Short mmCIF file of C-alpha atoms in Angstrom, two decimals:
data_model
loop_
_atom_site.label_atom_id
_atom_site.label_comp_id
_atom_site.label_asym_id
_atom_site.label_seq_id
_atom_site.Cartn_x
_atom_site.Cartn_y
_atom_site.Cartn_z
CA MET A 1 22.85 33.42 -23.72
CA PHE A 2 20.29 30.62 -23.67
CA SER A 3 18.96 29.33 -20.37
CA LYS A 4 19.11 25.57 -19.77
CA PRO A 5 15.39 25.13 -20.45
CA ALA A 6 15.86 26.99 -23.75
CA ILE A 7 18.71 24.66 -24.69
CA LEU A 8 16.50 21.70 -23.77
CA GLN A 9 13.84 22.99 -26.14
CA GLN A 10 16.36 23.12 -28.98
CA ILE A 11 17.52 19.57 -28.26
CA LEU A 12 13.99 18.21 -28.11
CA ARG A 13 13.15 19.75 -31.49
CA LYS A 14 15.80 17.48 -33.00
CA THR A 15 14.43 14.31 -31.40
CA PRO A 16 11.58 12.08 -32.61
CA VAL A 17 9.67 12.70 -29.41
CA PHE A 18 9.61 16.52 -29.60
CA THR A 19 6.77 17.69 -27.42
CA ALA A 20 6.18 21.27 -28.54
CA LEU A 21 7.28 22.75 -25.27
CA LEU A 22 6.77 26.31 -26.46
CA GLY A 23 3.05 25.63 -26.72
CA LEU A 24 2.80 23.72 -23.47
CA SER A 25 2.93 25.07 -19.95
CA MET A 26 6.13 24.02 -18.21
CA GLN A 27 3.85 23.06 -15.34
CA CYS A 28 3.90 19.66 -17.03
CA ILE A 29 7.59 19.14 -16.28
CA ALA A 30 9.12 18.66 -12.83
CA TRP A 31 12.57 17.83 -11.45
CA SER A 32 14.00 17.26 -14.94
CA PRO A 33 14.50 13.72 -16.28
CA ASP A 34 17.36 13.22 -13.81
CA GLY A 35 15.13 14.02 -10.85
CA HIS A 36 12.31 11.73 -11.93
CA SER A 37 14.75 8.92 -12.63
CA ALA A 38 16.42 9.34 -9.25
CA ILE A 39 13.08 9.09 -7.47
CA GLY A 40 12.40 5.76 -9.16
CA VAL A 41 15.88 4.39 -8.48
CA LEU A 42 15.76 5.38 -4.80
CA ALA A 43 12.24 3.99 -4.36
CA MET A 44 13.28 0.60 -5.71
CA LYS A 45 15.93 0.38 -2.99
CA GLN A 46 13.17 0.66 -0.37
CA LEU A 47 10.87 -2.09 -1.63
CA GLY A 48 10.25 -5.21 0.40
CA PRO A 49 11.00 -8.59 -1.23
CA GLU A 50 7.37 -9.40 -2.05
CA ALA A 51 6.69 -5.96 -3.49
CA ARG A 52 9.85 -6.21 -5.60
CA THR A 53 8.81 -9.59 -6.98
CA LYS A 54 5.32 -8.42 -7.85
CA LEU A 55 6.54 -5.22 -9.48
CA GLU A 56 9.12 -7.14 -11.51
CA SER A 57 6.32 -9.30 -12.89
CA ILE A 58 4.82 -6.12 -14.34
CA ILE A 59 7.79 -4.07 -15.54
CA GLY A 60 10.66 -6.55 -15.62
CA PRO A 61 14.02 -6.13 -13.83
CA LEU A 62 14.01 -3.03 -11.61
CA THR A 63 17.16 -1.58 -13.16
CA ASP A 64 18.18 2.05 -13.25
CA GLU A 65 17.49 2.00 -16.99
CA ALA A 66 13.95 0.73 -16.37
CA MET A 67 13.37 3.65 -14.01
CA VAL A 68 14.71 6.19 -16.49
CA LYS A 69 12.33 4.87 -19.13
CA ALA A 70 9.21 4.44 -17.01
CA CYS A 71 9.45 7.44 -14.70
CA ASN A 72 9.93 9.86 -17.62
CA TRP A 73 7.47 8.20 -20.00
CA PRO A 74 4.52 10.47 -19.04
CA ASP A 75 6.54 13.47 -20.24
CA ASP A 76 7.49 11.64 -23.44
CA VAL A 77 3.88 11.00 -24.44
CA ARG A 78 2.03 14.03 -23.13
CA GLU A 79 1.73 15.68 -26.56
CA THR A 80 0.53 12.57 -28.39
CA PRO A 81 -3.16 12.40 -29.36
CA GLU A 82 -3.70 9.51 -26.97
CA TRP A 83 -2.35 11.36 -23.94
CA GLU A 84 -2.88 15.07 -24.61
CA TRP A 85 -5.77 15.03 -22.13
CA SER A 86 -3.35 14.15 -19.35
CA ALA A 87 -1.42 17.43 -19.07
CA PRO A 88 -3.28 18.54 -15.88
CA GLN A 89 -2.28 15.26 -14.19
CA HIS A 90 1.20 16.68 -13.73
CA TYR A 91 0.19 19.42 -11.27
CA ILE A 92 -2.47 20.71 -8.89
CA ASN A 93 -3.47 24.32 -8.31
CA ILE A 94 -4.79 25.63 -5.00
CA PRO A 95 -6.26 29.16 -4.88
CA ARG A 96 -4.33 31.95 -3.24
CA GLY A 97 -5.48 32.44 0.29
CA GLU A 98 -6.26 28.74 0.74
CA SER A 99 -3.87 26.48 2.60
CA GLU A 100 -5.36 22.99 2.23
CA TYR A 101 -6.20 20.78 -0.74
CA LEU A 102 -9.93 20.18 -1.23
CA GLU A 103 -10.85 17.70 -3.93
CA GLU A 104 -14.27 19.20 -4.69
CA ARG A 105 -12.77 22.67 -5.19
CA ASP A 106 -9.33 21.92 -6.63
CA CYS A 107 -9.81 18.76 -8.70
CA ALA A 108 -13.50 18.18 -9.29
CA ASP A 109 -12.83 16.52 -12.67
CA GLN A 110 -10.28 14.15 -11.06
CA ILE A 111 -7.56 15.17 -13.54
CA CYS A 112 -4.71 16.49 -11.40
CA ALA A 113 -1.57 15.17 -9.77
CA THR A 114 -3.24 14.40 -6.45
CA GLU A 115 -6.06 12.31 -7.86
CA ALA A 116 -3.76 10.72 -10.47
CA ILE A 117 -1.66 9.20 -7.68
CA LYS A 118 -4.79 7.64 -6.21
CA LYS A 119 -5.97 6.37 -9.60
CA TYR A 120 -2.71 4.71 -10.64
CA THR A 121 -2.14 3.28 -7.18
CA VAL A 122 -5.31 1.25 -7.66
CA GLU A 123 -4.44 0.27 -11.22
CA LEU A 124 -0.87 -0.88 -10.59
CA PHE A 125 -1.74 -4.27 -9.10
CA ASN A 126 -5.16 -4.68 -10.71
CA GLU A 127 -4.87 -8.08 -12.37
CA GLU A 128 -7.91 -7.37 -14.54
CA LEU A 129 -5.87 -4.84 -16.48
CA SER A 130 -3.38 -5.73 -19.19
CA ASN A 131 0.33 -5.78 -18.42
CA GLU A 132 0.78 -2.71 -20.60
CA GLN A 133 -1.85 -0.81 -18.63
CA ARG A 134 -0.18 -1.79 -15.38
CA TRP A 135 3.26 -0.73 -16.70
CA GLN A 136 1.72 2.61 -17.61
CA ALA A 137 0.18 2.83 -14.13
CA PHE A 138 3.65 2.40 -12.60
CA ALA A 139 5.12 4.98 -14.96
CA TRP A 140 2.46 7.50 -14.03
CA LEU A 141 2.71 6.69 -10.33
CA CYS A 142 6.47 7.21 -10.28
CA HIS A 143 6.28 10.37 -12.35
CA VAL A 144 3.35 12.09 -10.69
CA THR A 145 4.53 11.30 -7.17
CA GLY A 146 7.64 13.21 -8.16
CA ASP A 147 5.61 16.01 -9.70
CA LEU A 148 3.54 16.51 -6.57
CA HIS A 149 6.66 16.96 -4.44
CA GLN A 150 8.00 19.79 -6.59
CA PRO A 151 6.49 22.82 -4.81
CA MET A 152 5.64 24.73 -7.98
CA HIS A 153 3.51 21.80 -9.12
CA ALA A 154 1.25 22.50 -6.17
CA GLY A 155 1.23 26.25 -6.66
CA PHE A 156 -1.10 28.80 -8.17
CA ALA A 157 -3.05 28.90 -11.44
CA ASP A 158 -2.70 32.69 -11.86
CA ASP A 159 1.06 32.48 -12.48
CA ARG A 160 0.94 28.99 -14.03
CA GLY A 161 3.01 27.39 -11.33
CA ALA A 162 5.53 30.29 -11.46
CA ASN A 163 6.01 29.93 -15.22
CA ARG A 164 5.06 33.60 -15.42
CA VAL A 165 7.56 34.65 -12.77
CA ASP A 166 10.75 35.77 -14.53
CA VAL A 167 14.02 35.50 -12.61
CA THR A 168 17.75 35.47 -13.17
CA PHE A 169 20.12 32.90 -11.70
CA GLU A 170 23.87 32.67 -12.29
CA GLY A 171 23.56 35.22 -15.07
CA GLU A 172 20.83 33.34 -16.92
CA GLU A 173 17.27 34.46 -17.51
CA MET A 174 14.57 31.86 -16.82
CA ASN A 175 11.25 31.53 -15.10
CA LEU A 176 10.96 30.45 -11.49
CA HIS A 177 9.34 27.13 -12.41
CA SER A 178 12.36 26.23 -14.55
CA PHE A 179 14.69 27.22 -11.73
CA TRP A 180 13.06 24.58 -9.51
CA ASP A 181 12.77 21.99 -12.28
CA PHE A 182 16.18 22.14 -13.94
CA SER A 183 18.58 24.66 -12.48
CA LEU A 184 18.88 23.28 -8.96
CA VAL A 185 19.84 19.78 -10.06
CA ASP A 186 22.12 21.15 -12.78
CA GLU A 187 23.84 23.56 -10.41
CA TYR A 188 24.49 21.22 -7.51
CA VAL A 189 24.91 17.74 -8.99
CA GLY A 190 24.56 17.79 -12.77
CA ASP A 191 23.29 14.29 -13.59
CA ARG A 192 21.16 11.38 -12.37
CA ARG A 193 23.96 9.17 -11.07
CA SER A 194 25.45 11.99 -9.01
CA LEU A 195 22.01 12.86 -7.67
CA VAL A 196 21.28 9.26 -6.64
CA ALA A 197 24.70 8.97 -5.01
CA LEU A 198 24.18 12.20 -3.07
CA LEU A 199 20.69 11.34 -1.85
CA SER A 200 21.72 7.77 -0.99
CA LYS A 201 24.34 9.07 1.45
CA GLN A 202 21.80 11.14 3.36
CA PRO A 203 19.50 9.84 6.10
CA GLN A 204 16.47 8.44 4.33
CA GLU A 205 12.98 9.47 5.28
CA GLN A 206 11.34 6.65 7.22
CA ALA A 207 8.66 5.18 4.99
CA PRO A 208 5.28 5.01 6.74
CA ALA A 209 4.01 1.57 7.68
CA GLY A 210 0.94 1.90 5.46
CA PHE A 211 -0.73 4.02 2.83
CA SER A 212 -4.13 5.65 2.49
CA GLU A 213 -5.57 8.10 -0.02
CA ASP A 214 -5.86 10.75 2.69
CA MET A 215 -2.07 10.78 2.83
CA VAL A 216 -1.93 12.07 -0.75
CA ASN A 217 -4.16 14.99 0.21
CA GLN A 218 -1.73 15.80 3.02
CA TRP A 219 1.27 15.58 0.70
CA THR A 220 -0.48 18.07 -1.58
CA THR A 221 -1.10 20.47 1.27
CA GLU A 222 2.53 20.15 2.39
CA SER A 223 3.87 20.87 -1.09
CA HIS A 224 1.56 23.85 -1.48
CA ALA A 225 2.79 25.23 1.84
CA LEU A 226 6.35 25.07 0.54
CA ALA A 227 5.32 26.92 -2.61
CA MET A 228 3.68 29.65 -0.53
CA THR A 229 6.38 30.07 2.11
CA LYS A 230 9.67 28.96 0.51
CA GLY A 231 9.20 28.86 -3.24
CA TYR A 232 9.48 32.52 -4.26
CA PRO A 233 12.60 34.70 -3.94
CA PRO A 234 12.21 38.21 -2.50
CA GLY A 235 13.13 39.78 -5.83
CA ARG A 236 13.77 38.99 -9.47
CA HIS A 237 17.37 37.93 -8.87
CA ILE A 238 18.01 34.57 -7.21
CA ASP A 239 21.08 34.86 -5.01
CA LYS A 240 23.24 32.05 -3.68
CA ALA A 241 21.53 32.04 -0.29
CA PHE A 242 18.06 31.48 -1.80
CA ALA A 243 19.43 28.90 -4.20
CA LEU A 244 21.07 26.93 -1.40
CA ARG A 245 17.92 27.01 0.73
CA SER A 246 15.94 25.85 -2.30
CA TRP A 247 18.42 23.03 -2.94
CA VAL A 248 18.01 21.78 0.62
CA ILE A 249 14.24 21.72 0.08
CA ALA A 250 14.64 20.00 -3.28
CA GLN A 251 16.74 17.23 -1.77
CA GLN A 252 14.18 16.77 1.00
CA GLN A 253 11.32 16.60 -1.51
CA LEU A 254 13.09 14.19 -3.83
CA SER A 255 13.82 11.86 -0.93
CA LEU A 256 10.25 12.14 0.33
CA ALA A 257 8.87 11.34 -3.12
CA ALA A 258 11.02 8.21 -3.30
CA SER A 259 10.10 6.93 0.15
CA ARG A 260 6.42 7.65 -0.41
CA LEU A 261 6.44 5.92 -3.78
CA ALA A 262 7.98 2.89 -2.09
CA THR A 263 5.34 3.02 0.62
CA ILE A 264 2.56 3.00 -1.98
CA ILE A 265 4.03 0.00 -3.79
CA ASN A 266 4.81 -1.94 -0.61
CA THR A 267 1.31 -1.37 0.77
CA GLN A 268 -0.56 -2.08 -2.43
CA SER A 269 1.37 -5.24 -3.19
CA ALA A 270 0.56 -6.57 0.29
CA SER A 271 -3.13 -5.73 -0.09
CA GLN A 272 -3.33 -7.94 -3.19
CA GLU A 273 -2.33 -11.11 -1.34
#
């Protein structure tokens, strides 16, 4: 029996945008396309009027379809010659035994999820850049904010974000990274619209009044703490209890990613006035 990630690999081979997943660490994928899309859709619901107007001038109408396209675009292009350098932007590794993100130790070359959020936050409303560059900045910002809130994307280099941790769930063999990326959403909701509907009914995280780069460092530390304390099952088999606890965390992290993305856009749009 194929696992869901294995089926995804077969499907992608038949598409024009096949990204050679077998040769690429799955650390570059988080939350599945449905999860990334849901983060964008939920964030748009939390924008203030001025932020919405300014963002629409860059990417057009803030429709669900626009979010599906933009928030998954970094995964679509990561294997192209132009963007192959960007694979490490999808995750951040913190050494075992360390509990806090330190830029000089963990991302000295500035190519990681944490520093990517800071970079594209600045670029999004930079009027000196072309509209295409600013659209790409939004796409990256939406995508990587989601990546950072998937605990295994702030995990450990020695197991490649749990890609090297083999588990079984519901009779399927997979790695632990894929369990967090695909299996949770598939198991409990199944598609983007159902995920958005579910998260929309829950109390939304209160978006902070402002944004600073130090906040991204804290988000990284928080996500790493989840990887250390909640991300790994006690054994190779993932039982229903661990899966349910993980799903609760996943919902929390998806909602946080959306509210924090909205906070970034609201704050940055106001700072450009």
